[in-house]
mmCIF file of C-alpha atoms in Angstrom:
data_model
loop_
_atom_site.group_PDB
_atom_site.id
_atom_site.type_symbol
_atom_site.label_atom_id
_atom_site.label_comp_id
_atom_site.label_asym_id
_atom_site.label_seq_id
_atom_site.Cartn_x
_atom_site.Cartn_y
_atom_site.Cartn_z
ATOM 1 C CA MET A 17 -0.300 0.032 -0.040
ATOM 2 C CA ALA A 18 3.043 2.100 0.981
ATOM 3 C CA ALA A 19 4.926 2.050 -2.456
ATOM 4 C CA ALA A 20 1.101 2.092 -3.966
ATOM 5 C CA GLU A 21 0.584 5.753 -3.010
ATOM 6 C CA ALA A 22 3.863 6.801 -3.457
ATOM 7 C CA VAL A 23 3.360 6.088 -6.724
ATOM 8 C CA ALA A 24 0.038 7.787 -6.871
ATOM 9 C CA GLU A 25 1.536 11.038 -5.768
ATOM 10 C CA ALA A 26 4.467 11.026 -7.934
ATOM 11 C CA THR A 27 2.500 10.437 -11.043
ATOM 12 C CA PRO A 28 1.074 13.862 -11.513
ATOM 13 C CA ALA A 29 5.285 15.222 -10.822
ATOM 14 C CA ALA A 30 5.970 12.798 -13.520
ATOM 15 C CA ALA A 31 2.879 13.188 -16.150
ATOM 16 C CA GLU A 32 4.167 17.459 -16.297
ATOM 17 C CA SER A 33 7.938 16.599 -16.249
ATOM 18 C CA ALA A 34 6.798 14.077 -18.964
ATOM 19 C CA GLU A 35 7.628 15.560 -22.774
ATOM 20 C CA LEU A 36 4.831 16.224 -25.082
ATOM 21 C CA SER A 37 5.325 13.790 -28.330
ATOM 22 C CA ALA A 38 5.067 15.765 -31.899
ATOM 23 C CA ASP A 39 2.041 14.448 -34.076
ATOM 24 C CA GLY A 40 2.664 14.994 -37.414
ATOM 25 C CA GLY A 41 -0.542 14.986 -38.177
ATOM 26 C CA LEU A 42 -1.568 18.144 -35.543
ATOM 27 C CA ASP A 43 -1.531 21.727 -37.073
ATOM 28 C CA LEU A 44 -2.250 25.619 -35.105
ATOM 29 C CA PRO A 45 -5.634 25.313 -36.365
ATOM 30 C CA ALA A 46 -6.758 22.104 -34.273
ATOM 31 C CA VAL A 47 -4.604 22.893 -31.706
ATOM 32 C CA VAL A 48 -6.351 26.340 -31.542
ATOM 33 C CA ASP A 49 -9.491 24.335 -31.855
ATOM 34 C CA ALA A 50 -9.156 22.688 -28.763
ATOM 35 C CA ALA A 51 -7.849 25.558 -26.789
ATOM 36 C CA LEU A 52 -11.626 27.389 -28.021
ATOM 37 C CA ALA A 53 -12.926 24.432 -26.439
ATOM 38 C CA ARG A 54 -11.186 25.355 -23.046
ATOM 39 C CA ASP A 55 -12.287 28.518 -22.975
ATOM 40 C CA PRO A 56 -13.568 29.731 -20.320
ATOM 41 C CA ALA A 57 -14.719 33.061 -21.943
ATOM 42 C CA ALA A 58 -17.324 30.937 -24.274
ATOM 43 C CA ALA A 59 -19.763 31.406 -21.747
ATOM 44 C CA VAL A 60 -19.724 35.347 -22.006
ATOM 45 C CA VAL A 61 -19.984 34.582 -26.113
ATOM 46 C CA ASP A 62 -23.301 32.431 -25.071
ATOM 47 C CA ALA A 63 -24.874 35.035 -22.935
ATOM 48 C CA ARG A 64 -23.832 37.986 -25.567
ATOM 49 C CA ARG A 65 -26.052 35.685 -28.268
ATOM 50 C CA GLU A 66 -29.328 34.914 -25.928
ATOM 51 C CA GLU A 67 -29.398 38.748 -25.180
ATOM 52 C CA ALA A 68 -28.932 39.625 -28.908
ATOM 53 C CA ARG A 69 -31.720 36.748 -29.534
ATOM 54 C CA LEU A 70 -33.775 38.840 -26.912
ATOM 55 C CA LEU A 71 -33.350 42.500 -27.695
ATOM 56 C CA GLU A 72 -34.416 41.257 -31.246
ATOM 57 C CA ALA A 73 -37.183 39.579 -30.446
ATOM 58 C CA ARG A 74 -38.308 43.134 -28.579
ATOM 59 C CA ALA A 75 -37.816 45.176 -31.405
ATOM 60 C CA GLY A 76 -40.151 42.813 -33.275
ATOM 61 C CA SER A 77 -43.021 43.392 -31.207
ATOM 62 C CA LEU A 78 -45.765 44.684 -31.286
ATOM 63 C CA LEU A 79 -46.184 45.703 -27.869
ATOM 64 C CA ALA A 80 -43.341 47.925 -26.084
ATOM 65 C CA GLY A 81 -43.755 45.704 -23.329
ATOM 66 C CA ASP A 82 -45.323 43.373 -21.125
ATOM 67 C CA VAL A 83 -49.446 43.260 -21.132
ATOM 68 C CA ALA A 84 -50.962 43.888 -17.223
ATOM 69 C CA LEU A 85 -54.275 42.493 -15.994
ATOM 70 C CA ALA A 86 -56.006 45.000 -14.250
ATOM 71 C CA LEU A 87 -58.659 44.186 -12.048
ATOM 72 C CA ARG A 88 -60.730 46.233 -9.248
ATOM 73 C CA TRP A 89 -63.584 45.226 -6.963
ATOM 74 C CA GLN A 90 -65.755 48.011 -5.080
ATOM 75 C CA ASP A 91 -68.707 47.377 -2.281
ATOM 76 C CA SER A 92 -70.730 50.425 -1.090
ATOM 77 C CA GLY A 93 -72.102 47.937 1.498
ATOM 78 C CA PRO A 94 -69.554 48.119 4.926
ATOM 79 C CA LEU A 95 -70.121 52.433 4.521
ATOM 80 C CA GLY A 96 -73.462 52.692 3.579
ATOM 81 C CA ARG A 97 -76.482 51.359 2.479
ATOM 82 C CA SER A 98 -76.987 51.917 -0.917
ATOM 83 C CA GLY A 99 -75.527 48.629 -1.914
ATOM 84 C CA ILE A 100 -73.751 49.229 -4.840
ATOM 85 C CA ARG A 101 -71.371 47.124 -5.660
ATOM 86 C CA GLU A 102 -68.696 47.767 -8.681
ATOM 87 C CA THR A 103 -66.453 45.004 -10.618
ATOM 88 C CA GLU A 104 -63.912 46.089 -13.074
ATOM 89 C CA GLY A 105 -61.997 44.223 -15.414
ATOM 90 C CA GLY A 106 -59.604 44.788 -18.292
ATOM 91 C CA VAL A 107 -55.789 44.835 -19.926
ATOM 92 C CA GLU A 108 -53.241 47.246 -20.111
ATOM 93 C CA LEU A 109 -50.913 47.663 -23.172
ATOM 94 C CA PRO A 110 -47.789 48.870 -23.007
ATOM 95 C CA ILE A 111 -47.255 50.995 -26.972
ATOM 96 C CA TRP A 112 -44.382 52.530 -27.973
ATOM 97 C CA ARG A 113 -43.541 55.627 -28.845
ATOM 98 C CA ILE A 114 -42.763 57.768 -31.852
ATOM 99 C CA GLY A 115 -39.001 56.147 -32.850
ATOM 100 C CA GLN A 116 -39.334 54.361 -30.028
ATOM 101 C CA ARG A 117 -39.458 50.712 -31.735
ATOM 102 C CA ASP A 118 -36.982 51.930 -34.678
ATOM 103 C CA ALA A 119 -34.560 53.024 -31.481
ATOM 104 C CA ALA A 120 -35.149 49.337 -30.106
ATOM 105 C CA ALA A 121 -34.100 47.965 -33.558
ATOM 106 C CA ARG A 122 -31.133 49.282 -33.726
ATOM 107 C CA LEU A 123 -30.069 48.807 -30.162
ATOM 108 C CA ALA A 124 -30.873 44.842 -30.843
ATOM 109 C CA ALA A 125 -28.327 45.740 -34.401
ATOM 110 C CA GLY A 126 -25.850 46.519 -31.555
ATOM 111 C CA SER A 127 -26.066 43.729 -29.460
ATOM 112 C CA LYS A 128 -25.746 41.813 -32.300
ATOM 113 C CA ALA A 129 -22.691 43.100 -33.728
ATOM 114 C CA GLN A 130 -21.009 43.447 -30.236
ATOM 115 C CA ARG A 131 -21.830 39.516 -29.915
ATOM 116 C CA ASP A 132 -19.802 38.974 -33.170
ATOM 117 C CA ALA A 133 -16.832 41.254 -32.574
ATOM 118 C CA GLU A 134 -16.393 39.534 -29.506
ATOM 119 C CA GLY A 135 -16.293 36.661 -30.842
ATOM 120 C CA GLN A 136 -14.198 36.480 -33.388
ATOM 121 C CA SER A 137 -12.081 38.344 -31.180
ATOM 122 C CA ARG A 138 -12.040 35.531 -28.558
ATOM 123 C CA GLU A 139 -11.086 33.425 -31.357
ATOM 124 C CA LEU A 140 -7.726 36.225 -31.989
ATOM 125 C CA ARG A 141 -7.485 35.778 -28.615
ATOM 126 C CA VAL A 142 -7.157 31.841 -27.705
ATOM 127 C CA ALA A 143 -4.498 31.923 -30.898
ATOM 128 C CA GLY A 144 -2.551 34.341 -29.585
ATOM 129 C CA GLU A 145 -2.062 32.347 -26.792
ATOM 130 C CA VAL A 146 -1.661 29.436 -28.138
ATOM 131 C CA ARG A 147 1.257 30.703 -30.389
ATOM 132 C CA GLU A 148 2.952 31.815 -26.872
ATOM 133 C CA ALA A 149 2.574 28.538 -25.250
ATOM 134 C CA LEU A 150 4.171 26.894 -28.698
ATOM 135 C CA TRP A 151 6.617 28.979 -29.454
ATOM 136 C CA ALA A 152 7.860 28.883 -25.546
ATOM 137 C CA VAL A 153 8.267 25.563 -25.671
ATOM 138 C CA ALA A 154 10.267 25.289 -28.869
ATOM 139 C CA ILE A 155 12.704 28.010 -27.262
ATOM 140 C CA ALA A 156 12.860 26.282 -24.149
ATOM 141 C CA ARG A 157 13.455 22.677 -25.985
ATOM 142 C CA VAL A 158 16.375 24.188 -27.891
ATOM 143 C CA ARG A 159 17.713 25.885 -24.674
ATOM 144 C CA VAL A 160 17.517 22.162 -23.124
ATOM 145 C CA ALA A 161 19.076 20.748 -25.834
ATOM 146 C CA VAL A 162 22.160 23.378 -26.311
ATOM 147 C CA ALA A 163 22.321 22.844 -22.526
ATOM 148 C CA ASP A 164 22.677 19.475 -23.594
ATOM 149 C CA ALA A 165 25.557 19.853 -26.311
ATOM 150 C CA ALA A 166 27.611 21.903 -23.468
ATOM 151 C CA LEU A 167 27.219 19.471 -20.543
ATOM 152 C CA ASP A 168 28.285 16.690 -22.990
ATOM 153 C CA ALA A 169 31.296 18.402 -23.690
ATOM 154 C CA ALA A 170 32.201 19.286 -20.490
ATOM 155 C CA ARG A 171 32.469 15.810 -19.306
ATOM 156 C CA ARG A 172 34.018 14.804 -22.122
ATOM 157 C CA LEU A 173 36.365 17.755 -21.556
ATOM 158 C CA GLU A 174 36.679 16.733 -18.060
ATOM 159 C CA ALA A 175 37.187 13.038 -18.725
ATOM 160 C CA ALA A 176 40.120 13.907 -20.682
ATOM 161 C CA VAL A 177 41.341 16.184 -18.261
ATOM 162 C CA GLN A 178 41.259 12.991 -15.806
ATOM 163 C CA ARG A 179 42.897 11.011 -18.501
ATOM 164 C CA ARG A 180 46.323 13.550 -19.091
ATOM 165 C CA ILE A 181 45.931 14.186 -15.028
ATOM 166 C CA ALA A 182 46.679 10.003 -14.822
ATOM 167 C CA VAL A 183 49.563 10.158 -17.122
ATOM 168 C CA GLY A 184 51.437 13.364 -15.851
ATOM 169 C CA ASP A 185 50.729 15.441 -18.575
ATOM 170 C CA GLN A 186 48.472 18.019 -16.837
ATOM 171 C CA ALA A 187 48.707 18.983 -13.157
ATOM 172 C CA ALA A 188 46.279 18.114 -10.967
ATOM 173 C CA ALA A 189 45.312 21.128 -9.427
ATOM 174 C CA ASP A 190 43.059 21.122 -12.939
ATOM 175 C CA GLU A 191 40.733 18.485 -12.424
ATOM 176 C CA ILE A 192 39.191 21.296 -9.745
ATOM 177 C CA PRO A 193 38.392 23.809 -12.670
ATOM 178 C CA ALA A 194 37.013 21.311 -15.046
ATOM 179 C CA ARG A 195 34.829 19.499 -12.701
ATOM 180 C CA ASP A 196 33.531 22.480 -11.496
ATOM 181 C CA TRP A 197 32.532 23.938 -15.447
ATOM 182 C CA ARG A 198 31.126 20.671 -15.491
ATOM 183 C CA LEU A 199 28.935 20.296 -12.118
ATOM 184 C CA ASP A 200 28.064 24.588 -13.721
ATOM 185 C CA ARG A 201 26.848 22.562 -17.496
ATOM 186 C CA GLU A 202 24.686 20.678 -15.011
ATOM 187 C CA ALA A 203 23.361 23.142 -13.250
ATOM 188 C CA ARG A 204 22.697 25.267 -16.257
ATOM 189 C CA ARG A 205 20.905 22.201 -18.162
ATOM 190 C CA GLN A 206 18.407 21.689 -14.885
ATOM 191 C CA GLU A 207 17.806 24.895 -15.566
ATOM 192 C CA ALA A 208 17.103 25.252 -18.709
ATOM 193 C CA ASP A 209 14.623 22.057 -18.531
ATOM 194 C CA ILE A 210 12.543 23.773 -15.355
ATOM 195 C CA VAL A 211 12.130 26.140 -17.929
ATOM 196 C CA ARG A 212 10.148 23.312 -20.287
ATOM 197 C CA VAL A 213 8.601 21.759 -18.201
ATOM 198 C CA HIS A 214 6.717 24.954 -17.132
ATOM 199 C CA ALA A 215 6.394 25.698 -20.919
ATOM 200 C CA GLU A 216 4.708 22.015 -21.657
ATOM 201 C CA LEU A 217 2.599 22.116 -18.270
ATOM 202 C CA ASN A 218 1.295 25.827 -20.057
ATOM 203 C CA TYR A 219 0.287 24.254 -23.074
ATOM 204 C CA ARG A 220 -1.155 21.350 -21.453
ATOM 205 C CA LEU A 221 -3.147 23.358 -19.433
ATOM 206 C CA LEU A 222 -4.297 25.953 -22.517
ATOM 207 C CA THR A 223 -5.206 22.775 -24.566
ATOM 208 C CA GLY A 224 -5.746 19.963 -22.576
ATOM 209 C CA LEU A 225 -3.321 18.518 -25.281
ATOM 210 C CA ASP A 226 -0.137 16.121 -24.916
ATOM 211 C CA ARG A 227 1.167 16.182 -28.253
ATOM 212 C CA LEU A 228 2.208 18.749 -29.994
ATOM 213 C CA PRO A 229 2.158 20.125 -33.683
ATOM 214 C CA ALA A 230 4.971 18.446 -35.678
ATOM 215 C CA ALA A 231 4.940 22.374 -37.402
ATOM 216 C CA PHE A 232 4.027 25.204 -36.602
ATOM 217 C CA THR A 233 5.536 28.227 -38.268
ATOM 218 C CA GLU A 234 3.746 30.861 -40.328
ATOM 219 C CA ALA A 235 4.822 33.442 -43.106
ATOM 220 C CA VAL A 236 3.874 36.999 -42.153
ATOM 221 C CA GLY A 237 0.608 37.672 -43.357
ATOM 222 C CA GLN A 238 -1.524 40.636 -45.005
ATOM 223 C CA PRO A 239 -3.560 43.051 -43.259
ATOM 224 C CA ARG A 240 -7.100 43.261 -43.247
ATOM 225 C CA ALA A 241 -8.894 44.099 -46.100
ATOM 226 C CA ASP A 242 -11.606 46.152 -44.632
ATOM 227 C CA GLY A 243 -8.909 47.281 -42.812
ATOM 228 C CA GLY A 244 -10.513 46.991 -39.204
ATOM 229 C CA HIS A 245 -9.119 44.577 -36.721
ATOM 230 C CA PRO A 246 -10.533 42.193 -33.954
ATOM 231 C CA LEU A 247 -8.963 43.253 -30.985
ATOM 232 C CA LEU A 248 -10.479 46.887 -31.642
ATOM 233 C CA ALA A 249 -13.922 45.485 -33.201
ATOM 234 C CA PRO A 250 -15.476 45.113 -29.653
ATOM 235 C CA LEU A 251 -14.392 48.155 -28.624
ATOM 236 C CA ALA A 252 -15.777 49.526 -31.472
ATOM 237 C CA ALA A 253 -19.206 47.685 -31.622
ATOM 238 C CA GLN A 254 -19.918 48.632 -28.149
ATOM 239 C CA LEU A 255 -19.463 52.304 -28.630
ATOM 240 C CA ALA A 256 -21.762 51.570 -31.504
ATOM 241 C CA ARG A 257 -24.319 49.679 -28.943
ATOM 242 C CA ALA A 258 -23.831 52.263 -26.080
ATOM 243 C CA ARG A 259 -24.851 54.831 -28.520
ATOM 244 C CA ALA A 260 -28.054 53.131 -29.593
ATOM 245 C CA GLU A 261 -28.935 52.580 -25.821
ATOM 246 C CA THR A 262 -28.661 56.271 -25.267
ATOM 247 C CA GLU A 263 -31.677 57.264 -28.212
ATOM 248 C CA PHE A 264 -33.029 54.265 -27.137
ATOM 249 C CA ALA A 265 -33.627 55.810 -23.228
ATOM 250 C CA ARG A 266 -33.990 59.896 -24.844
ATOM 251 C CA ARG A 267 -36.992 58.091 -26.538
ATOM 252 C CA SER A 268 -38.286 55.925 -23.243
ATOM 253 C CA ARG A 269 -38.123 58.718 -21.079
ATOM 254 C CA GLY A 270 -40.575 58.587 -18.462
ATOM 255 C CA GLY A 271 -41.442 55.046 -19.873
ATOM 256 C CA ASN A 272 -44.402 54.021 -22.294
ATOM 257 C CA PRO A 273 -48.239 54.999 -23.056
ATOM 258 C CA ARG A 274 -50.361 52.424 -21.722
ATOM 259 C CA LEU A 275 -53.634 51.129 -23.796
ATOM 260 C CA THR A 276 -56.424 49.982 -21.429
ATOM 261 C CA LEU A 277 -58.991 47.765 -22.592
ATOM 262 C CA GLY A 278 -61.374 46.760 -19.884
ATOM 263 C CA ALA A 279 -65.042 45.755 -19.247
ATOM 264 C CA ARG A 280 -67.152 47.543 -15.963
ATOM 265 C CA ASN A 281 -69.992 45.562 -14.336
ATOM 266 C CA GLU A 282 -72.103 47.921 -11.726
ATOM 267 C CA LEU A 283 -74.307 46.646 -9.910
ATOM 268 C CA GLY A 284 -76.943 47.828 -6.657
ATOM 269 C CA GLY A 285 -78.474 51.147 -6.172
ATOM 270 C CA PRO A 286 -81.870 53.008 -5.635
ATOM 271 C CA ASP A 287 -83.458 51.090 -8.486
ATOM 272 C CA ASN A 288 -81.243 47.839 -7.537
ATOM 273 C CA GLY A 289 -80.655 48.164 -11.430
ATOM 274 C CA ASN A 290 -77.506 45.809 -13.324
ATOM 275 C CA VAL A 291 -74.951 47.890 -15.947
ATOM 276 C CA ALA A 292 -73.029 46.090 -17.948
ATOM 277 C CA SER A 293 -70.459 49.014 -19.771
ATOM 278 C CA ILE A 294 -66.984 48.421 -22.191
ATOM 279 C CA GLY A 295 -64.365 51.184 -21.702
ATOM 280 C CA VAL A 296 -60.776 52.049 -23.784
ATOM 281 C CA GLY A 297 -57.968 54.339 -21.734
ATOM 282 C CA ILE A 298 -54.495 55.731 -22.197
ATOM 283 C CA SER A 299 -51.919 56.842 -19.963
ATOM 284 C CA ILE A 300 -49.527 58.816 -21.195
ATOM 285 C CA PRO A 301 -46.009 59.558 -18.945
ATOM 286 C CA LEU A 302 -45.216 63.182 -19.678
ATOM 287 C CA GLY A 303 -41.269 62.264 -18.611
ATOM 288 C CA ILE A 304 -40.266 66.270 -17.598
ATOM 289 C CA THR A 305 -38.937 64.852 -14.489
ATOM 290 C CA ALA A 306 -35.241 64.307 -13.937
ATOM 291 C CA ALA A 307 -36.151 61.022 -12.607
ATOM 292 C CA SER A 308 -36.970 59.954 -16.043
ATOM 293 C CA ARG A 309 -34.109 61.036 -17.338
ATOM 294 C CA ALA A 310 -31.540 59.345 -15.437
ATOM 295 C CA PRO A 311 -32.124 56.313 -17.617
ATOM 296 C CA GLU A 312 -30.455 58.618 -20.914
ATOM 297 C CA ALA A 313 -28.213 59.989 -18.464
ATOM 298 C CA ALA A 314 -26.509 56.608 -17.313
ATOM 299 C CA ALA A 315 -26.974 56.058 -21.107
ATOM 300 C CA ALA A 316 -24.615 58.468 -22.400
ATOM 301 C CA VAL A 317 -21.933 58.416 -19.802
ATOM 302 C CA ALA A 318 -21.944 54.550 -20.967
ATOM 303 C CA ALA A 319 -21.230 55.449 -23.987
ATOM 304 C CA ALA A 320 -18.566 58.133 -23.060
ATOM 305 C CA GLN A 321 -16.808 56.010 -21.396
ATOM 306 C CA ALA A 322 -17.051 53.688 -24.485
ATOM 307 C CA GLU A 323 -15.425 56.042 -27.285
ATOM 308 C CA SER A 324 -12.717 57.099 -24.287
ATOM 309 C CA GLU A 325 -11.205 53.403 -24.003
ATOM 310 C CA LEU A 326 -11.905 52.719 -27.627
ATOM 311 C CA ALA A 327 -9.552 56.046 -28.303
ATOM 312 C CA LEU A 328 -7.322 54.163 -26.359
ATOM 313 C CA ALA A 329 -6.901 51.519 -27.538
ATOM 314 C CA GLU A 330 -6.972 52.375 -30.900
ATOM 315 C CA ARG A 331 -3.526 54.230 -29.827
ATOM 316 C CA ARG A 332 -1.622 51.508 -27.658
ATOM 317 C CA TYR A 333 -3.513 48.988 -31.189
ATOM 318 C CA GLN A 334 -0.742 51.199 -33.298
ATOM 319 C CA TYR A 335 1.935 50.953 -30.701
ATOM 320 C CA LEU A 336 1.784 47.450 -30.840
ATOM 321 C CA HIS A 337 1.450 47.251 -34.420
ATOM 322 C CA HIS A 338 4.846 49.310 -34.482
ATOM 323 C CA GLU A 339 6.632 47.376 -31.639
ATOM 324 C CA ALA A 340 5.481 43.967 -33.978
ATOM 325 C CA GLU A 341 7.238 45.189 -36.761
ATOM 326 C CA HIS A 342 10.357 46.823 -34.968
ATOM 327 C CA GLU A 343 10.460 43.060 -33.135
ATOM 328 C CA PHE A 344 10.278 41.277 -36.096
ATOM 329 C CA GLU A 345 13.356 43.400 -38.350
ATOM 330 C CA ALA A 346 15.020 42.726 -35.146
ATOM 331 C CA ALA A 347 14.660 39.212 -34.927
ATOM 332 C CA THR A 348 15.839 38.998 -38.717
ATOM 333 C CA GLU A 349 18.671 41.101 -37.946
ATOM 334 C CA ALA A 350 20.122 38.975 -35.238
ATOM 335 C CA ARG A 351 19.275 35.207 -36.624
ATOM 336 C CA ASP A 352 21.719 36.570 -40.035
ATOM 337 C CA ARG A 353 24.235 37.889 -37.482
ATOM 338 C CA LEU A 354 23.833 35.215 -35.296
ATOM 339 C CA ARG A 355 24.018 32.431 -38.628
ATOM 340 C CA GLN A 356 27.641 33.657 -39.235
ATOM 341 C CA ARG A 357 28.651 33.540 -35.992
ATOM 342 C CA ALA A 358 27.468 30.547 -34.665
ATOM 343 C CA ALA A 359 29.664 29.264 -37.465
ATOM 344 C CA LEU A 360 32.780 31.615 -36.151
ATOM 345 C CA ALA A 361 32.460 29.597 -32.667
ATOM 346 C CA GLU A 362 32.535 26.271 -34.772
ATOM 347 C CA ARG A 363 35.104 27.258 -36.092
ATOM 348 C CA GLU A 364 36.654 28.099 -32.809
ATOM 349 C CA LEU A 365 35.500 24.967 -30.653
ATOM 350 C CA ALA A 366 37.554 22.912 -33.101
ATOM 351 C CA HIS A 367 40.403 24.518 -32.833
ATOM 352 C CA ALA A 368 40.242 24.822 -29.163
ATOM 353 C CA ALA A 369 39.966 21.399 -29.114
ATOM 354 C CA LYS A 370 43.067 20.819 -30.851
ATOM 355 C CA ALA A 371 44.919 23.528 -29.306
ATOM 356 C CA PHE A 372 44.226 21.978 -25.893
ATOM 357 C CA ALA A 373 44.962 18.588 -26.719
ATOM 358 C CA VAL A 374 48.605 19.405 -28.008
ATOM 359 C CA GLY A 375 49.111 21.270 -25.244
ATOM 360 C CA GLU A 376 49.146 25.172 -27.145
ATOM 361 C CA ILE A 377 46.696 26.533 -24.578
ATOM 362 C CA GLY A 378 45.610 25.872 -20.909
ATOM 363 C CA LEU A 379 42.787 24.914 -19.177
ATOM 364 C CA ALA A 380 41.840 28.550 -18.490
ATOM 365 C CA GLU A 381 41.999 29.321 -21.933
ATOM 366 C CA ARG A 382 39.912 26.069 -22.839
ATOM 367 C CA LEU A 383 37.027 26.925 -20.667
ATOM 368 C CA LEU A 384 36.684 30.859 -21.735
ATOM 369 C CA THR A 385 36.228 29.026 -25.084
ATOM 370 C CA GLU A 386 33.658 26.678 -24.670
ATOM 371 C CA THR A 387 31.726 28.764 -22.240
ATOM 372 C CA ARG A 388 31.710 31.725 -24.958
ATOM 373 C CA ALA A 389 31.074 29.225 -27.681
ATOM 374 C CA ARG A 390 28.610 27.236 -26.710
ATOM 375 C CA GLY A 391 26.668 30.798 -24.738
ATOM 376 C CA VAL A 392 26.783 31.850 -29.275
ATOM 377 C CA LEU A 393 25.785 28.572 -30.524
ATOM 378 C CA GLY A 394 22.613 28.662 -28.199
ATOM 379 C CA ASP A 395 21.546 32.221 -29.052
ATOM 380 C CA ALA A 396 21.547 31.392 -32.943
ATOM 381 C CA ALA A 397 19.565 28.030 -32.501
ATOM 382 C CA ALA A 398 17.318 30.606 -29.782
ATOM 383 C CA ALA A 399 17.197 32.971 -32.702
ATOM 384 C CA GLU A 400 16.159 30.591 -35.195
ATOM 385 C CA LEU A 401 13.006 29.791 -33.099
ATOM 386 C CA GLU A 402 13.039 33.644 -31.899
ATOM 387 C CA HIS A 403 12.818 34.533 -35.716
ATOM 388 C CA GLY A 404 9.125 32.267 -36.040
ATOM 389 C CA ARG A 405 7.864 33.681 -32.670
ATOM 390 C CA ALA A 406 8.460 37.082 -34.157
ATOM 391 C CA ILE A 407 6.511 36.552 -37.542
ATOM 392 C CA ALA A 408 3.301 34.741 -35.468
ATOM 393 C CA ARG A 409 3.373 37.848 -33.447
ATOM 394 C CA LEU A 410 3.037 39.936 -36.133
ATOM 395 C CA ASN A 411 0.313 37.927 -37.628
ATOM 396 C CA GLN A 412 -1.115 38.498 -33.673
ATOM 397 C CA ILE A 413 -1.585 42.113 -34.117
ATOM 398 C CA LEU A 414 -2.305 42.030 -37.834
ATOM 399 C CA GLY A 415 -5.496 40.004 -37.065
ATOM 400 C CA VAL A 416 -4.598 36.472 -39.032
ATOM 401 C CA MET A 417 -6.000 33.841 -37.874
ATOM 402 C CA PRO A 418 -3.576 30.439 -38.401
#
């Protein structure tokens, strides 16, 4: 039982640290779909869809609101001897004010546009999260691979130093820096693997998948033909809706007129007669008090806030667009430059290995060369992937879906 409990406790950690497998049949759009299925914001889109449906139904209704049932009974018995009893019943029908129904239709259209814009923005947002998660995993993995190569070189160098010490070709004190360098490479490899584990866990939590697409690189996309952007569209739709709500509140000031259709029956009186009648009435709110204007003022505040948020978002979008373009250009230059430096570093490593073997350089110079050259090789390997990530980020700010 103790062994079984130990295995059970170790299973989650083992699952988290296990590397994700590559799947050639899995592509980037499929991963985005998997993440969308797990996105908590899906409930908001569903709520928006129901709201738009109800607002559209209200705008298409012949009445401005719910029908009310009115009942009244009156009896003079407790207060006098006339014996009059009155019974009255009817229905109250709220009717549209002039222009109110058109305002309700515009509000319904604004709600539908907001629903569609938020749905597209949600899809792009999730696509961006997937892009970042995938490239984080890829970069973390290449860092691990580079650390593995450096650790392997450190172990081989340490073994070579130990052999040379054994035959008297190397000072015994040189074993200390060789071992220290190997231990440092082991620590760096462990740190790189921790970053990989965290990146892969984030991918698992985001997508629910234990597989990675074998390829997910992208080409630089083109801006949308309509000039819009899914990240700004919800705010623009929110502003249009807020303005429609302000207009609807203005048209609804004071409430809706109510048309009353009813019947009345009067029994009793001096002649003990029974009088039945029908009637029509209407009540028209004047909407002249400050209280009747409060909903309109609140809607105007919401519209002003929406306008401000859209202006700020447009300004930030311009900055992010410039930043993404600059990042792409810088990543391209860094990749090309590091390709050249990596070729030089490979030659430098080979030369240092030969020079150390024949005694032309000492251990200190060899370790310095290894540290510098391995760092360049690691940066070059990461630069290849960071260039791909820069393309993905540029596509994200352009609003290009995978």
